[in-house]
Structures are given as C-alpha cells and as structure tokens.
Short mmCIF file of C-alpha atoms in Angstrom, two decimals:
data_model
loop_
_atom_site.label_atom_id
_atom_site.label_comp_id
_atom_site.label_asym_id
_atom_site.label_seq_id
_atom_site.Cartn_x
_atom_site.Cartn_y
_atom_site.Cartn_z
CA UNK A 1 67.67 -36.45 29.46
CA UNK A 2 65.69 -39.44 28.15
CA UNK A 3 65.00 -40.30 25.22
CA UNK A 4 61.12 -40.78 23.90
CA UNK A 5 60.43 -44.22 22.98
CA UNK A 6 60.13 -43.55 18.91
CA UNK A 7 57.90 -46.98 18.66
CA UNK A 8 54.61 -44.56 20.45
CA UNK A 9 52.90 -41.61 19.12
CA UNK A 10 53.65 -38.49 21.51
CA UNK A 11 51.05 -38.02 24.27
CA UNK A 12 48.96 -34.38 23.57
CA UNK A 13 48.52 -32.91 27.00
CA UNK A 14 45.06 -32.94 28.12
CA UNK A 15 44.58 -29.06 28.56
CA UNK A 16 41.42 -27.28 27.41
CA UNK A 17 42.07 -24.58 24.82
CA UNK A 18 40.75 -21.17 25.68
CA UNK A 19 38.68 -19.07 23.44
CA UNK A 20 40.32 -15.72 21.82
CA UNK A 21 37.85 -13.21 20.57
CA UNK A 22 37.82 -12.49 17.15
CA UNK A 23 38.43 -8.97 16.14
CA UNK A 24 36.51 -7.71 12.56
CA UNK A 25 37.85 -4.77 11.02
CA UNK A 26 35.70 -2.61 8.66
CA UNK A 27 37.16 -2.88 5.06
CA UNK A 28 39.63 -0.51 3.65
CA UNK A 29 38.43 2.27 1.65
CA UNK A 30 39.66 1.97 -1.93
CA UNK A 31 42.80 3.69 -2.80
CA UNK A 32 42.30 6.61 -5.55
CA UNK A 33 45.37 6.61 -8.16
CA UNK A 34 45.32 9.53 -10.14
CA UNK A 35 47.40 8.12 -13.08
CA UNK A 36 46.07 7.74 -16.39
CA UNK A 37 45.94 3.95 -17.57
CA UNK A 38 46.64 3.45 -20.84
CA UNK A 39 45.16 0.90 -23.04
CA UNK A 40 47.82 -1.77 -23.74
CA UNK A 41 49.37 -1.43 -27.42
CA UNK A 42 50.22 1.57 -29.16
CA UNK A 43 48.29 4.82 -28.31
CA UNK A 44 47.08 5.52 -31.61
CA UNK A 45 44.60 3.03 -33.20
CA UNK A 46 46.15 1.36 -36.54
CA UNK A 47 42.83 2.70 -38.21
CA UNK A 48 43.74 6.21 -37.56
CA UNK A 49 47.45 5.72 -38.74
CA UNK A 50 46.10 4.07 -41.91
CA UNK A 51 43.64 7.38 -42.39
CA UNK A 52 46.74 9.42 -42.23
CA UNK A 53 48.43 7.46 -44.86
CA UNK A 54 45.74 7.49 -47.45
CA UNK A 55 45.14 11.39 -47.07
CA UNK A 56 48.61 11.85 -47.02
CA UNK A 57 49.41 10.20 -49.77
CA UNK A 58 46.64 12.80 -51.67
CA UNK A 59 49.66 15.29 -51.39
CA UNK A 60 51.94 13.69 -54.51
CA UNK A 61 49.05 14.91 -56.79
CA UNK A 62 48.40 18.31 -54.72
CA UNK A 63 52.45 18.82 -54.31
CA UNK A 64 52.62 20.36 -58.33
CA UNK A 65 49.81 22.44 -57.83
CA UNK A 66 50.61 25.17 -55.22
CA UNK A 67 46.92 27.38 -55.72
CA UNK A 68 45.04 24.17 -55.13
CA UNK A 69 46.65 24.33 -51.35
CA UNK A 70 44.18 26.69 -50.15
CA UNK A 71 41.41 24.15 -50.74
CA UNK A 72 43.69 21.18 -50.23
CA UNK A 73 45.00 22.16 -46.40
CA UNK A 74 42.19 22.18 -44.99
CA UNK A 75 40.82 19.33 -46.84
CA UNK A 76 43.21 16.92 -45.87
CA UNK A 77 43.24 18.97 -41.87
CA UNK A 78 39.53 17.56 -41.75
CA UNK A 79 39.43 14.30 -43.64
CA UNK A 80 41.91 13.32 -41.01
CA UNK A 81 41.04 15.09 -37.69
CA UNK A 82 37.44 13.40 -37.79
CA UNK A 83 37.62 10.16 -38.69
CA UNK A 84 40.66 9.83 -36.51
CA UNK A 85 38.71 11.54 -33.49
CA UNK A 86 35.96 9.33 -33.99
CA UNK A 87 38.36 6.18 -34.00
CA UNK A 88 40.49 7.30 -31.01
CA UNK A 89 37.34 7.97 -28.98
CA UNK A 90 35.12 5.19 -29.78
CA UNK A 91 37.44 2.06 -30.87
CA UNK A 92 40.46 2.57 -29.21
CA UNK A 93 38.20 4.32 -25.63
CA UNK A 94 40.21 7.14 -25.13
CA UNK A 95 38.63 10.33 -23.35
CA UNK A 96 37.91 13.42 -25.19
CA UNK A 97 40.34 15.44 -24.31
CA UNK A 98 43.43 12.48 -25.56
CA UNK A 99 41.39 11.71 -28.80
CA UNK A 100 41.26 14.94 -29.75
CA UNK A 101 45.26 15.20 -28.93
CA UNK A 102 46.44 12.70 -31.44
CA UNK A 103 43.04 13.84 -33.99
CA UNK A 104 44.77 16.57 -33.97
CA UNK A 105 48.57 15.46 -34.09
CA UNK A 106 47.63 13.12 -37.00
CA UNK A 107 45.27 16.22 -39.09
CA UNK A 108 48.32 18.71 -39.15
CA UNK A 109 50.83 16.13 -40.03
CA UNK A 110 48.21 15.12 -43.17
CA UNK A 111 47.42 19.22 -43.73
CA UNK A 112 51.56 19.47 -44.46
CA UNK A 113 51.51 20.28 -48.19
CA UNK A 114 54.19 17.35 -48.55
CA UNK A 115 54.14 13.25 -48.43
CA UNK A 116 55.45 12.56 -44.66
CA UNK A 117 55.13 9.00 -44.65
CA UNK A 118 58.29 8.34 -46.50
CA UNK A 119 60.36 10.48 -43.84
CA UNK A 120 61.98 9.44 -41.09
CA UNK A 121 59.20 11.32 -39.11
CA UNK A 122 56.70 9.59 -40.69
CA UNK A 123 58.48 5.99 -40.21
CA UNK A 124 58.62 6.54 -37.05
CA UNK A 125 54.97 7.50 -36.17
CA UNK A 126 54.14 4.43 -38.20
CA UNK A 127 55.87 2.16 -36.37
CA UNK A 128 54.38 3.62 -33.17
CA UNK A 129 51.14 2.94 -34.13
CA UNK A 130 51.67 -0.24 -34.97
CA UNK A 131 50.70 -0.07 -38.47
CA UNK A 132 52.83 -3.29 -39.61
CA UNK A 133 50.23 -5.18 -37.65
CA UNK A 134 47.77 -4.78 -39.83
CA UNK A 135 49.59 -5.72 -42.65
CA UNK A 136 51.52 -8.75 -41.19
CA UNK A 137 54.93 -9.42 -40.97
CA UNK A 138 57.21 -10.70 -43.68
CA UNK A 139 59.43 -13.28 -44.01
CA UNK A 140 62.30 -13.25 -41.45
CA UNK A 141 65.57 -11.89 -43.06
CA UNK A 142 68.06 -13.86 -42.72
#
C-alpha cells in the first residue's frame, strides 16, 4: 500500500452531500413528582425554636405553683402554637397542614408544666432547629 505524500493536504472527494429530513418531536410533558421538597436548613424556623425557649422558660416561676397550672397550660399551649404557626407558614413557606405539625409539636412541648430546654430532649430539638445560628458560634475548643 502506498504511502500519502505527508507534504499535501488530503484531497476531499468531490461528492454532493444529500439532504436528510429533519424530524421535530413535540416536547415532553413535564414529569409530576409527588415528593414533598423541603426547604433547605432545618425544618423548624430558628424564630419558632426561640418562641419555645422564652415560654418555656415561664415554667421555673409556674413549676412552685401547681393551682396556677390550670391557667398556665394553656397559656403557654397558645403563646407558642400561634406565633410559631404564623412563623412556620409565612417565613419559613411551609403549607398548612406542616406548620400546623411542628405549631403544634413546639405548643405541647412549651404546655409541659416543666423547663425542657435543659433536657436532653430539649438539646436536641434545639440543635435541630438550628438555634446556635442565631446566636453564633464560639470560639473553637481546642
């Protein structure tokens, strides 16, 4: 077989391309995912956690007074369950049905006639909610 002469450019055959017809497709319809999105972060807005906290902390003066509960359950049941509501629907966009979830989550752990936030169960719904963001971060331990 000979070798091409590598001083010329190859010669292109002189053949006349031939034209393909072009074939459009109508778009695909969209697909429909029925999961539920989340909004990135925590699912309960640091405003609501903080809510909790204050009215929770109401309990170290209500815990010594056990015929004040009556008035104080409730109390503490609504002071949470709105404002909370009212966060979780408008700040943080949630739909009714999953602000009214943790509204409701948050207002019977406030209406418990004891200070949670300093248990373990209270720790830990704190750091879910990404509380320590609000309040920064302190100097790394070393």
């Amino acid at each position: 077989m000979p070798q091409p002469d590598m001083r010329e450019p190859p010669k292109m055959s002189d053949a006349q391309g031939r034209a393909v017809p072009l074939e459009v497709l109508p778009p695909e319809p969209p697909r429909v995912t029925w999961s539920v999105a989340a909004p990135e972060g925590p699912p309960i807005h640091a405003l609501s956690a903080l809510i909790l906290v204050a009215v929770d902390s109401l309990w170290a003066v209500f815990d010594w007074a056990p015929p004040i509960w009556i008035v104080a359950i409730p109390f503490c049941f609504l002071a949470v369950f709105v404002p909370t509501f009212l966060i979780q629907k408008f700040l943080r966009k949630d739909s009714n049905g999953r602000a009214v979830t943790f509204a409701t989550i948050l207002a019977v752990l406030a209406a418990i006639p004891t200070p949670i936030t300093g248990t373990p169960i209270g720790l830990g719904l704190l750091a879910w909610t990404g509380l320590g963001k609000i309040f920064g971060k302190g100097p790394p331990s070393r």
